[in-house]
Short mmCIF file of C-alpha atoms in Angstrom, two decimals:
data_model
loop_
_atom_site.label_atom_id
_atom_site.label_comp_id
_atom_site.label_asym_id
_atom_site.label_seq_id
_atom_site.Cartn_x
_atom_site.Cartn_y
_atom_site.Cartn_z
CA MET A 1 176.71 33.80 69.39
CA THR A 2 178.73 31.99 66.26
CA GLY A 3 176.99 29.62 64.04
CA MET A 4 173.88 31.67 64.76
CA GLU A 5 172.34 33.79 61.89
CA LYS A 6 172.42 37.26 62.19
CA ASN A 7 168.93 37.94 62.12
CA LYS A 8 167.81 35.86 65.11
CA ARG A 9 167.04 37.45 67.94
CA ILE A 10 166.90 36.33 71.30
CA LEU A 11 163.64 37.70 73.00
CA THR A 12 162.82 38.10 76.78
CA VAL A 13 159.44 36.88 78.02
CA LYS A 14 158.36 40.18 78.51
CA ASP A 15 159.55 41.25 75.03
CA LEU A 16 157.72 38.18 73.10
CA THR A 17 154.38 39.18 75.12
CA ARG A 18 154.76 42.81 73.99
CA TYR A 19 154.98 41.73 70.57
CA ILE A 20 152.20 39.60 70.75
CA LYS A 21 149.83 42.54 72.53
CA GLN A 22 151.02 44.74 69.74
CA MET A 23 150.44 42.42 67.16
CA LEU A 24 146.77 41.70 68.52
CA GLU A 25 146.10 45.67 68.98
CA ALA A 26 147.75 46.25 65.05
CA ASP A 27 144.59 43.89 64.12
CA ASP A 28 141.66 45.98 62.76
CA LEU A 29 139.19 43.37 63.49
CA LEU A 30 140.48 42.25 67.21
CA GLN A 31 140.07 45.92 68.15
CA ASN A 32 136.20 45.83 67.44
CA VAL A 33 134.58 42.66 67.43
CA TRP A 34 131.19 41.24 68.35
CA VAL A 35 131.69 37.42 70.13
CA GLN A 36 128.50 36.02 71.29
CA GLY A 37 128.79 33.28 74.22
CA GLU A 38 127.82 31.58 77.66
CA ILE A 39 128.98 33.65 81.05
CA SER A 40 130.56 31.74 83.24
CA ASN A 41 133.06 32.56 86.46
CA PHE A 42 131.28 36.06 86.63
CA THR A 43 132.64 38.01 89.53
CA HIS A 44 131.97 41.77 89.87
CA HIS A 45 134.97 43.07 91.82
CA SER A 46 134.53 45.51 94.62
CA SER A 47 136.42 48.24 92.33
CA GLY A 48 133.27 48.41 89.97
CA HIS A 49 135.02 45.80 87.08
CA MET A 50 133.67 42.60 86.00
CA TYR A 51 135.51 39.77 85.42
CA PHE A 52 134.26 36.80 83.42
CA THR A 53 134.60 34.06 80.92
CA LEU A 54 132.61 33.55 77.73
CA LYS A 55 132.10 30.05 76.32
CA ASP A 56 130.82 27.85 73.88
CA ASN A 57 130.53 24.10 73.23
CA SER A 58 134.18 23.95 72.28
CA SER A 59 136.32 26.77 74.04
CA ARG A 60 136.41 29.80 76.23
CA VAL A 61 138.04 33.27 76.85
CA LYS A 62 138.46 35.44 79.56
CA CYS A 63 137.20 38.37 79.54
CA ILE A 64 136.95 41.76 81.90
CA MET A 65 134.24 44.53 81.56
CA PHE A 66 135.53 47.73 83.55
CA SER A 67 133.23 49.54 85.52
CA SER A 68 133.28 52.74 83.29
CA TYR A 69 131.47 50.72 80.43
CA ASN A 70 129.61 48.24 82.81
CA GLN A 71 128.11 51.15 84.48
CA ARG A 72 125.64 51.56 81.24
CA LEU A 73 124.72 48.00 81.15
CA ALA A 74 120.66 47.60 80.63
CA PHE A 75 120.75 44.46 82.19
CA MET A 76 122.97 42.62 85.15
CA PRO A 77 125.21 39.79 83.23
CA LYS A 78 124.91 36.22 85.52
CA GLU A 79 125.94 32.49 85.69
CA GLY A 80 124.84 30.88 82.24
CA THR A 81 123.28 34.06 80.31
CA LYS A 82 123.87 34.17 76.88
CA VAL A 83 125.42 37.16 75.65
CA LEU A 84 126.70 39.34 73.04
CA ALA A 85 129.52 41.53 73.76
CA CYS A 86 131.46 43.85 71.61
CA GLY A 87 135.19 45.11 72.64
CA ASN A 88 138.93 44.64 71.91
CA VAL A 89 141.44 41.69 72.08
CA SER A 90 144.38 41.91 74.07
CA VAL A 91 146.94 40.40 76.06
CA TYR A 92 147.01 40.80 80.02
CA GLU A 93 151.25 40.99 80.57
CA ARG A 94 151.30 39.91 83.53
CA ASP A 95 150.08 36.14 82.63
CA GLY A 96 151.09 36.39 78.86
CA GLN A 97 147.27 35.72 78.34
CA TYR A 98 145.15 37.00 75.79
CA GLN A 99 142.09 38.87 77.27
CA PHE A 100 138.14 40.12 75.59
CA TYR A 101 137.93 43.75 77.23
CA VAL A 102 134.59 44.02 76.93
CA THR A 103 132.51 47.55 75.87
CA LYS A 104 129.30 46.49 75.10
CA MET A 105 127.53 44.00 76.05
CA GLN A 106 123.86 42.57 75.14
CA PRO A 107 121.68 39.52 76.50
CA ASP A 108 121.48 37.26 72.85
CA GLY A 109 118.56 36.61 71.28
CA ILE A 110 117.24 40.38 71.46
CA GLY A 111 121.09 41.02 71.15
CA SER A 112 121.21 39.58 67.71
CA LEU A 113 119.09 42.36 66.37
CA TYR A 114 120.68 44.87 68.41
CA LEU A 115 123.88 43.61 66.57
CA ALA A 116 122.36 43.68 63.30
CA TYR A 117 121.22 47.35 63.99
CA GLU A 118 124.65 48.79 64.91
CA GLN A 119 126.16 46.67 62.05
CA LEU A 120 123.65 48.51 59.55
CA LYS A 121 123.99 51.83 61.08
CA LYS A 122 127.99 51.77 60.91
CA LYS A 123 127.43 50.84 57.17
CA LEU A 124 125.11 53.05 55.91
CA GLU A 125 126.79 56.19 58.05
CA GLN A 126 129.88 55.00 55.82
CA GLU A 127 127.70 55.28 53.15
CA GLY A 128 126.68 58.69 53.98
CA LEU A 129 123.33 58.28 54.36
CA PHE A 130 123.23 60.00 57.58
CA ASP A 131 124.73 63.19 56.32
CA THR A 132 123.15 66.05 57.41
CA ALA A 133 124.06 68.04 54.10
CA ARG A 134 122.11 65.87 52.16
CA LYS A 135 119.01 66.29 54.22
CA ARG A 136 116.39 67.93 52.19
CA ASP A 137 114.22 70.96 53.50
CA ILE A 138 110.45 70.63 55.00
CA PRO A 139 108.49 72.90 53.05
CA ARG A 140 107.04 75.77 55.03
CA PHE A 141 103.61 75.57 54.01
CA PRO A 142 103.15 72.06 52.22
CA LYS A 143 100.57 71.68 49.57
CA ALA A 144 99.47 68.11 50.84
CA VAL A 145 100.87 66.30 53.48
CA GLY A 146 101.58 62.24 52.85
CA VAL A 147 101.26 59.91 55.70
CA VAL A 148 102.96 56.28 55.62
CA THR A 149 101.63 54.08 58.59
CA SER A 150 98.94 51.90 59.89
CA PRO A 151 95.50 52.70 58.71
CA THR A 152 94.87 51.52 62.91
CA GLY A 153 96.09 52.47 65.96
CA ALA A 154 96.87 55.56 67.73
CA ALA A 155 99.73 56.62 64.86
CA VAL A 156 97.39 57.28 62.44
CA ARG A 157 94.92 59.36 65.15
CA ASP A 158 97.21 61.13 66.53
CA ILE A 159 98.77 62.94 63.04
CA MET A 160 95.10 63.00 61.93
CA THR A 161 94.13 65.14 64.38
CA THR A 162 97.22 67.37 65.24
CA LEU A 163 97.24 68.31 61.18
CA GLN A 164 93.90 68.79 61.53
CA ARG A 165 93.93 71.07 64.85
CA ARG A 166 97.27 73.17 63.03
CA PHE A 167 96.11 73.35 59.62
CA PRO A 168 93.40 71.90 58.92
CA SER A 169 93.36 73.46 54.91
CA VAL A 170 96.12 71.28 53.78
CA PRO A 171 95.13 67.98 52.49
CA VAL A 172 96.36 64.78 53.57
CA LEU A 173 96.79 61.38 51.97
CA LEU A 174 97.09 58.47 53.63
CA TYR A 175 99.01 55.66 52.48
CA PRO A 176 97.64 52.16 54.34
CA VAL A 177 100.89 49.89 55.76
CA SER A 178 101.40 47.44 57.59
CA VAL A 179 104.50 48.27 60.50
CA GLN A 180 105.35 45.23 62.14
CA GLY A 181 105.98 41.52 61.32
CA LYS A 182 107.96 40.07 57.99
CA HIS A 183 105.73 42.61 55.57
CA ALA A 184 105.86 45.94 57.20
CA ALA A 185 109.66 46.59 55.22
CA PRO A 186 108.74 45.71 51.92
CA SER A 187 104.81 47.54 52.17
CA ILE A 188 106.64 50.37 53.55
CA VAL A 189 109.26 50.31 50.72
CA LYS A 190 106.46 50.46 48.19
CA ALA A 191 104.34 53.23 49.74
CA ILE A 192 107.53 55.79 49.84
CA GLU A 193 108.02 55.01 45.91
CA GLN A 194 104.05 54.89 45.07
CA MET A 195 104.06 58.67 47.00
CA ASN A 196 107.36 59.57 44.92
CA VAL A 197 105.42 58.33 41.94
CA LEU A 198 102.01 59.76 42.63
CA GLN A 199 104.19 63.52 42.97
CA GLU A 200 100.58 64.87 45.37
CA VAL A 201 102.34 65.69 48.54
CA ASP A 202 105.64 67.73 49.15
CA VAL A 203 106.32 66.18 52.47
CA MET A 204 105.61 62.55 53.87
CA ILE A 205 105.41 61.30 57.41
CA VAL A 206 106.45 57.92 57.41
CA GLY A 207 106.23 55.92 61.28
CA ARG A 208 104.27 54.22 63.80
CA GLY A 209 103.57 54.44 67.37
CA GLY A 210 106.06 53.08 70.02
CA GLY A 211 107.21 49.48 70.73
CA SER A 212 109.66 46.99 71.20
CA LEU A 213 112.93 46.78 69.69
CA GLU A 214 111.40 44.13 67.68
CA GLU A 215 108.13 45.59 66.80
CA LEU A 216 109.83 48.78 65.32
CA TRP A 217 112.69 46.78 63.68
CA ALA A 218 110.85 47.47 60.18
CA PHE A 219 112.37 50.54 60.79
CA ASN A 220 115.90 49.31 61.13
CA GLU A 221 115.82 47.37 57.66
CA GLU A 222 118.25 48.37 55.24
CA ILE A 223 115.61 48.73 52.48
CA VAL A 224 113.41 51.26 54.34
CA ALA A 225 116.60 53.10 55.11
CA ARG A 226 117.49 53.40 51.30
CA SER A 227 114.07 54.13 50.35
CA ILE A 228 113.78 56.90 52.77
CA TYR A 229 116.94 58.23 51.14
CA ALA A 230 115.89 57.28 47.61
CA SER A 231 112.92 59.60 48.25
CA ASP A 232 112.73 63.22 46.47
CA ILE A 233 109.91 64.08 48.31
CA PRO A 234 111.24 65.23 52.28
CA ILE A 235 110.33 62.90 54.90
CA ILE A 236 109.84 63.24 58.52
CA SER A 237 110.13 60.31 60.28
CA ALA A 238 108.04 59.29 63.32
CA VAL A 239 108.74 56.10 65.25
CA GLY A 240 107.26 56.40 68.77
CA HIS A 241 110.44 55.80 70.63
CA GLU A 242 111.57 59.01 72.71
CA THR A 243 115.09 57.73 73.42
CA ASP A 244 116.51 55.19 70.86
CA PHE A 245 116.84 56.04 67.28
CA THR A 246 115.80 53.71 64.36
CA ILE A 247 117.79 53.58 61.45
CA ALA A 248 115.10 55.25 59.75
CA ASP A 249 115.04 57.98 62.37
CA PHE A 250 118.89 58.81 61.05
CA VAL A 251 118.12 58.45 57.19
CA ALA A 252 115.18 60.85 57.59
CA ASP A 253 115.26 64.41 56.43
CA LEU A 254 113.59 65.44 59.88
CA ARG A 255 113.55 63.02 63.08
CA ALA A 256 109.82 63.43 65.31
CA ALA A 257 110.26 61.39 68.18
CA THR A 258 106.26 60.82 68.45
CA PRO A 259 103.91 60.95 65.39
CA THR A 260 102.14 63.67 67.07
CA ALA A 261 105.60 65.43 66.92
CA ALA A 262 106.03 64.76 63.30
CA ALA A 263 102.44 66.58 62.86
CA GLU A 264 103.32 69.25 64.55
CA LEU A 265 106.94 69.52 62.09
CA ALA A 266 105.15 68.87 59.06
CA VAL A 267 102.58 71.51 58.91
CA PRO A 268 102.91 75.29 60.56
CA HIS A 269 99.83 76.24 62.97
CA GLN A 270 97.07 77.91 61.13
CA ASP A 271 96.61 80.68 63.77
CA GLU A 272 99.92 81.70 63.98
CA LEU A 273 99.58 82.06 60.20
CA LYS A 274 96.37 84.18 60.33
CA GLN A 275 97.93 86.40 62.90
CA GLN A 276 101.04 86.41 60.69
CA LEU A 277 98.95 87.32 57.53
CA GLN A 278 96.95 89.88 59.49
CA GLN A 279 99.87 91.59 60.54
CA LEU A 280 101.06 91.82 56.72
CA HIS A 281 97.66 92.57 55.79
CA ARG A 282 98.29 95.76 58.12
CA ARG A 283 101.64 96.62 57.11
CA VAL A 284 100.73 96.75 53.97
CA GLN A 285 98.17 99.28 54.17
CA LEU A 286 100.58 101.31 56.54
CA GLY A 287 103.08 100.58 54.11
CA LEU A 288 101.06 102.45 51.48
CA GLN A 289 100.31 105.40 54.06
CA GLN A 290 103.67 105.97 54.57
CA GLN A 291 104.66 105.96 51.11
CA VAL A 292 102.01 108.27 50.47
CA ARG A 293 102.75 110.08 53.33
CA ARG A 294 106.45 110.54 52.40
CA LYS A 295 105.62 111.80 49.00
CA LYS A 296 103.65 114.33 50.08
CA ASP A 297 106.31 115.42 52.67
CA HIS A 298 108.78 115.72 49.65
CA LEU A 299 106.02 117.62 47.80
CA HIS A 300 105.53 120.16 50.81
CA SER A 301 109.54 120.52 51.18
CA LEU A 302 109.23 121.32 47.34
CA MET A 303 106.62 123.61 47.51
CA ARG A 304 107.90 125.72 50.73
CA SER A 305 111.06 126.53 48.00
CA PRO A 306 111.73 130.26 48.13
CA TYR A 307 111.04 130.09 44.54
CA PHE A 308 107.60 128.66 45.02
CA LEU A 309 107.05 131.33 47.84
CA TYR A 310 108.48 134.31 46.53
CA PRO A 311 109.12 134.18 43.31
CA ARG A 312 109.29 137.76 42.58
CA GLN A 313 111.81 137.86 45.40
CA GLN A 314 113.91 135.70 43.27
CA LEU A 315 113.68 137.96 40.18
CA LEU A 316 114.92 141.19 42.29
CA GLN A 317 117.35 139.64 43.84
CA SER A 318 118.42 138.60 40.65
CA ALA A 319 118.35 142.17 39.12
CA GLU A 320 120.06 143.25 42.20
CA SER A 321 123.05 141.47 41.56
CA LEU A 322 122.99 142.71 37.86
CA ASP A 323 123.04 145.87 39.26
CA ARG A 324 125.75 145.05 41.41
CA MET A 325 127.63 143.57 38.56
CA LYS A 326 127.07 146.20 36.21
CA ASP A 327 128.39 148.51 38.90
CA ARG A 328 131.53 146.37 39.56
CA LEU A 329 132.01 146.40 36.11
CA VAL A 330 132.05 150.35 35.60
CA HIS A 331 134.20 150.87 38.54
CA GLN A 332 136.69 148.19 37.35
CA MET A 333 136.70 150.10 34.21
CA LYS A 334 137.58 153.44 35.51
CA GLN A 335 140.23 151.93 37.80
CA GLN A 336 142.02 150.25 34.81
CA THR A 337 141.41 153.57 32.71
CA GLY A 338 142.93 155.85 35.25
CA LYS A 339 145.85 153.10 35.82
CA GLN A 340 146.95 153.12 32.60
CA LYS A 341 146.63 156.89 32.49
CA GLU A 342 148.99 157.11 35.18
CA LYS A 343 151.70 154.58 33.74
CA LEU A 344 151.32 156.59 30.83
CA LEU A 345 152.33 159.98 32.60
CA ARG A 346 155.04 158.14 34.39
CA MET A 347 156.64 156.88 30.71
CA GLU A 348 156.12 160.27 29.53
CA HIS A 349 158.23 162.00 31.92
CA LYS A 350 160.83 159.13 31.85
CA LEU A 351 161.22 159.62 28.63
CA THR A 352 161.36 163.69 28.65
CA THR A 353 163.88 163.22 31.24
CA ASN A 354 165.98 160.62 29.31
CA SER A 355 165.61 162.58 26.24
CA PRO A 356 169.03 162.39 24.01
CA HIS A 357 169.92 166.27 23.52
CA GLU A 358 172.86 165.60 25.83
CA GLN A 359 173.93 162.69 24.13
CA LEU A 360 173.76 164.46 20.71
CA ARG A 361 175.95 167.39 21.64
CA ASP A 362 178.40 165.22 23.12
CA ALA A 363 178.49 162.91 20.14
CA LYS A 364 178.87 166.06 18.01
CA LYS A 365 181.54 167.25 20.52
CA LYS A 366 183.32 164.00 20.05
CA VAL A 367 182.53 164.02 15.85
CA GLU A 368 184.42 167.92 15.98
CA THR A 369 187.24 166.48 18.13
CA ALA A 370 187.59 163.59 15.98
CA ASN A 371 187.69 165.71 13.24
CA HIS A 372 190.07 168.25 14.40
CA GLN A 373 192.41 165.62 15.49
CA LEU A 374 192.03 163.66 11.61
CA LYS A 375 193.10 167.42 10.30
CA GLN A 376 195.98 167.50 12.49
CA ALA A 377 197.23 164.22 11.67
CA MET A 378 196.86 164.61 8.16
CA HIS A 379 198.87 167.64 8.27
CA ALA A 380 201.84 166.02 10.09
CA ILE A 381 201.68 163.21 7.68
CA LEU A 382 201.95 165.52 4.96
CA ARG A 383 204.32 167.70 6.30
CA ASN A 384 206.52 164.58 6.95
CA HIS A 385 205.94 163.58 3.39
CA GLN A 386 207.01 166.67 2.18
CA GLN A 387 210.35 166.77 4.19
CA ARG A 388 210.95 163.43 2.77
CA PHE A 389 209.73 164.14 -0.59
CA LEU A 390 212.56 167.34 -0.69
CA GLY A 391 215.26 165.21 0.85
CA MET A 392 214.96 162.99 -1.90
CA THR A 393 215.02 165.41 -4.37
CA LYS A 394 218.05 166.82 -3.32
CA GLN A 395 219.67 163.27 -3.13
CA LEU A 396 218.51 162.88 -6.39
CA ASP A 397 219.77 165.61 -7.85
CA ALA A 398 223.02 165.22 -6.26
CA LEU A 399 223.37 161.72 -7.93
CA SER A 400 221.80 163.29 -11.41
CA PRO A 401 224.42 162.29 -14.33
CA LEU A 402 224.11 166.52 -15.14
CA LYS A 403 226.02 166.86 -12.24
CA VAL A 404 228.60 164.92 -13.77
CA MET A 405 228.65 166.58 -16.68
CA GLN A 406 228.59 170.05 -15.40
CA ARG A 407 231.95 169.06 -14.18
CA GLY A 408 233.25 168.44 -17.80
CA TYR A 409 232.13 165.12 -18.46
CA SER A 410 229.89 163.94 -21.83
CA LEU A 411 228.22 160.74 -22.82
CA VAL A 412 228.30 160.01 -26.57
CA TYR A 413 225.66 158.28 -28.27
CA THR A 414 225.63 156.25 -31.73
CA GLU A 415 223.10 157.33 -34.38
CA GLN A 416 221.07 154.72 -32.72
CA GLN A 417 221.13 156.46 -29.69
CA THR A 418 222.94 153.86 -27.48
CA LEU A 419 225.67 154.85 -25.18
CA LEU A 420 228.99 154.27 -26.99
CA LYS A 421 231.44 153.25 -24.21
CA SER A 422 234.08 151.56 -26.20
CA VAL A 423 236.12 152.31 -29.17
CA LYS A 424 235.88 149.18 -30.73
CA HIS A 425 232.07 150.39 -31.21
CA ALA A 426 232.60 153.05 -33.85
CA GLN A 427 234.40 153.09 -37.02
CA PRO A 428 235.57 156.14 -38.46
CA GLY A 429 233.07 158.20 -40.38
CA ASP A 430 230.19 157.29 -37.68
CA ILE A 431 228.19 159.91 -36.77
CA VAL A 432 228.01 160.48 -33.18
CA LYS A 433 226.03 162.68 -30.67
CA ILE A 434 228.59 163.87 -27.74
CA ARG A 435 225.53 165.09 -25.13
CA LEU A 436 226.85 168.02 -22.65
CA SER A 437 225.55 169.42 -19.42
CA ASP A 438 223.89 172.04 -21.47
CA GLY A 439 223.54 171.03 -24.73
CA SER A 440 224.77 168.15 -27.70
CA LEU A 441 227.09 168.37 -30.28
CA ASP A 442 226.56 166.53 -33.40
CA CYS A 443 230.03 164.98 -34.53
CA GLN A 444 231.93 162.83 -37.36
CA VAL A 445 234.91 160.26 -36.16
CA TRP A 446 237.89 161.22 -38.17
CA SER A 447 240.13 158.34 -36.67
CA ILE A 448 240.46 156.03 -33.64
CA LYS A 449 242.75 155.40 -31.30
CA GLU A 450 242.94 152.25 -28.81
CA ASN A 451 244.67 152.59 -25.88
CA GLU A 452 246.93 149.74 -24.72
CA GLY A 453 247.00 148.16 -22.14
CA GLY A 454 243.81 148.74 -21.14
CA SER A 455 241.14 151.89 -21.02
CA SER A 456 242.87 155.05 -20.05
CA TRP A 457 240.81 158.38 -19.73
CA GLU A 458 243.83 160.68 -20.44
CA LYS A 459 245.00 158.66 -23.54
CA ASN A 460 241.49 158.15 -25.13
CA GLN A 461 241.57 162.06 -24.95
CA MET B 3 101.27 85.46 37.77
CA GLY B 4 97.70 83.91 37.93
CA GLU B 5 97.08 84.57 41.61
CA GLU B 6 94.88 81.35 41.83
CA SER B 7 97.65 78.91 40.95
CA ILE B 8 100.01 80.58 43.51
CA SER B 9 101.06 78.34 46.17
CA PHE B 10 100.22 79.89 49.78
CA GLU B 11 104.19 79.84 50.84
CA LYS B 12 104.79 81.38 47.40
CA ALA B 13 102.15 84.27 48.12
CA MET B 14 103.18 84.58 51.78
CA GLU B 15 106.68 85.02 50.58
CA ARG B 16 105.61 87.66 47.82
CA LEU B 17 103.63 89.17 50.66
CA ASP B 18 106.19 89.59 53.18
CA LYS B 19 108.54 91.07 50.36
CA ILE B 20 105.57 93.29 49.19
CA VAL B 21 105.70 94.68 52.65
CA THR B 22 109.17 95.12 53.16
CA GLU B 23 109.39 97.16 49.90
CA LEU B 24 106.53 99.49 50.95
CA GLU B 25 108.05 99.63 54.64
CA HIS B 26 111.95 100.61 53.63
CA GLY B 27 111.93 101.33 50.07
CA ASP B 28 111.48 104.29 48.45
CA VAL B 29 108.98 103.48 45.82
CA PRO B 30 107.63 105.57 43.11
CA LEU B 31 104.09 106.47 43.93
CA GLU B 32 102.62 104.37 40.65
CA GLN B 33 104.73 101.22 42.13
CA ALA B 34 103.85 101.71 45.51
CA ILE B 35 100.08 101.94 44.45
CA GLU B 36 100.28 98.59 42.47
CA LEU B 37 102.19 97.03 45.22
CA PHE B 38 99.37 97.81 47.59
CA GLN B 39 96.99 96.38 45.64
CA GLU B 40 99.05 93.34 44.82
CA GLY B 41 99.53 92.99 48.47
CA MET B 42 95.84 92.95 49.55
CA LYS B 43 94.88 90.46 46.82
CA LEU B 44 97.77 88.44 48.26
CA SER B 45 96.49 88.99 51.72
CA LYS B 46 92.89 87.92 50.77
CA LEU B 47 94.00 84.88 48.93
CA CYS B 48 96.14 83.74 51.39
CA GLY B 49 93.04 84.32 54.24
CA GLU B 50 90.92 82.06 52.16
CA LYS B 51 93.04 79.41 51.90
CA LEU B 52 93.67 79.51 55.18
CA GLU B 53 89.85 79.76 55.60
CA GLN B 54 89.21 76.32 53.90
CA VAL B 55 88.60 74.91 57.18
CA GLU B 56 87.05 71.49 55.58
CA GLN B 57 90.32 68.87 55.74
CA LYS B 58 90.30 66.43 52.88
CA ILE B 59 91.51 63.21 54.47
CA GLU B 60 92.21 60.70 51.60
CA VAL B 61 93.43 57.06 51.74
CA LEU B 62 94.91 55.15 49.07
CA ILE B 63 93.64 51.69 48.19
CA GLU B 64 94.97 49.69 45.80
CA SER B 65 92.49 47.50 43.78
CA GLU B 66 92.82 45.69 40.81
CA GLY B 67 96.74 46.84 40.29
CA GLU B 68 94.89 50.15 40.33
CA TRP B 69 95.66 52.98 42.94
CA LYS B 70 92.10 54.85 44.00
CA LYS B 71 91.22 57.63 46.51
CA LYS B 72 88.65 56.94 49.45
CA ASP B 73 87.69 59.47 52.00
CA PHE B 74 89.18 58.16 55.26
CA GLN B 75 88.02 58.65 58.85
CA PRO B 76 90.74 58.43 61.60
CA PRO B 77 90.19 55.58 64.14
CA VAL B 78 88.52 56.78 67.07
CA GLU B 79 89.27 55.48 70.38
#
């Protein structure tokens, strides 16, 4: 391993074969490819599978066609048959050999047309030319039918007679074209275009009678398909071939198996329409009758209303109900006044039972008692004060200086009526007033003797 | 709508609608009569269109760059 690059791998034969197989199978082209060649080494195995080789001048390839596919083959392959085979390429692992797995096969020649058909079909389908969503509706009652086909032959006759039989009143406009050969496709294209320019018809039948693939080929041409697709007028294709579809069939708005069928699809049947019309006609008449009957019924039911039938009774009823109401009113009034009266009586009674006489008497008594108490209290206070007053007068009396004077003391006043308390405040000759308990003496100071060592009442005497 | 110009298809459609209305709707009487009259007219018109039995089959012929119509007789075997 050393010395080798890391990304290099050694494969087994099996791995290699499988890898190659995967490579081949991943290739889109190889999974659906047409191959042209000559058959050799053909074996139809008892299992039903076909084994053969396709070869040309320079190369060969091994082929297998499984029984599930070869059962549908329209021809029997033989040694030397030139064919077109469709299928996918893969590897048969056991032998390490690549093989062509055939699913479809056509003899060459006509086969090349078939291949072209398949390829065009696939292409247009992918482009959306076959989408059912874009298909136009065929008018139920066309004003005029356009026919694009050969003016000779069975097809045009079938179409015309069928149109005539079903709906003879519809105009038909035939655009004669050639329907086979080199000029067929361009002439069909031109006809479709011209019909769209003229705008006289609102549905078109494009077709021809049955034939081989080559004879029908114009209806597999791309230009025809595209002009059908481009047409504003809806197109019914009518290529007389029950089983196989042409490209035109796929693009057309409606496909008919035969020209006769196309004509049947293009117009309704006159007799059916007549029947339908008769029915509608009858129903219109019945409908009106029904409407009238409905209105009549309604009117009758309205007229049956008691207001119309017995108008007097309606009034009487009103009168009656008025009376009844009056009665009720009076009754109610009476009841109301009665109730009120009763209420009043009850209240009067309550009032009398709850009169304030008693309270008045009680209150008076209370007032008297209070008065009495007040007076007594006042007396007590008065007496109390009197006693205090007397006591105080006695006290006062006891303290009075007059009492002292009664015991022999007297008071000396100056002429200025001031009390003379010291000899120092008197001068000999001063007039003084001496107050005694029972009167006063006006005196004059003769002399003054001052006590030594302080005042002494006896010495001053 | 001018009855002459109305297409058969439109006429049938309208007639069908009138019938439905008369049969199922509660239509005022005046309108019902109008619908009825219109329905009868349409019915007659459609009938006439259906009775036009002679079919006009024409074929387009190009001559000198112009397209002309000629009566066409289908080939008979």
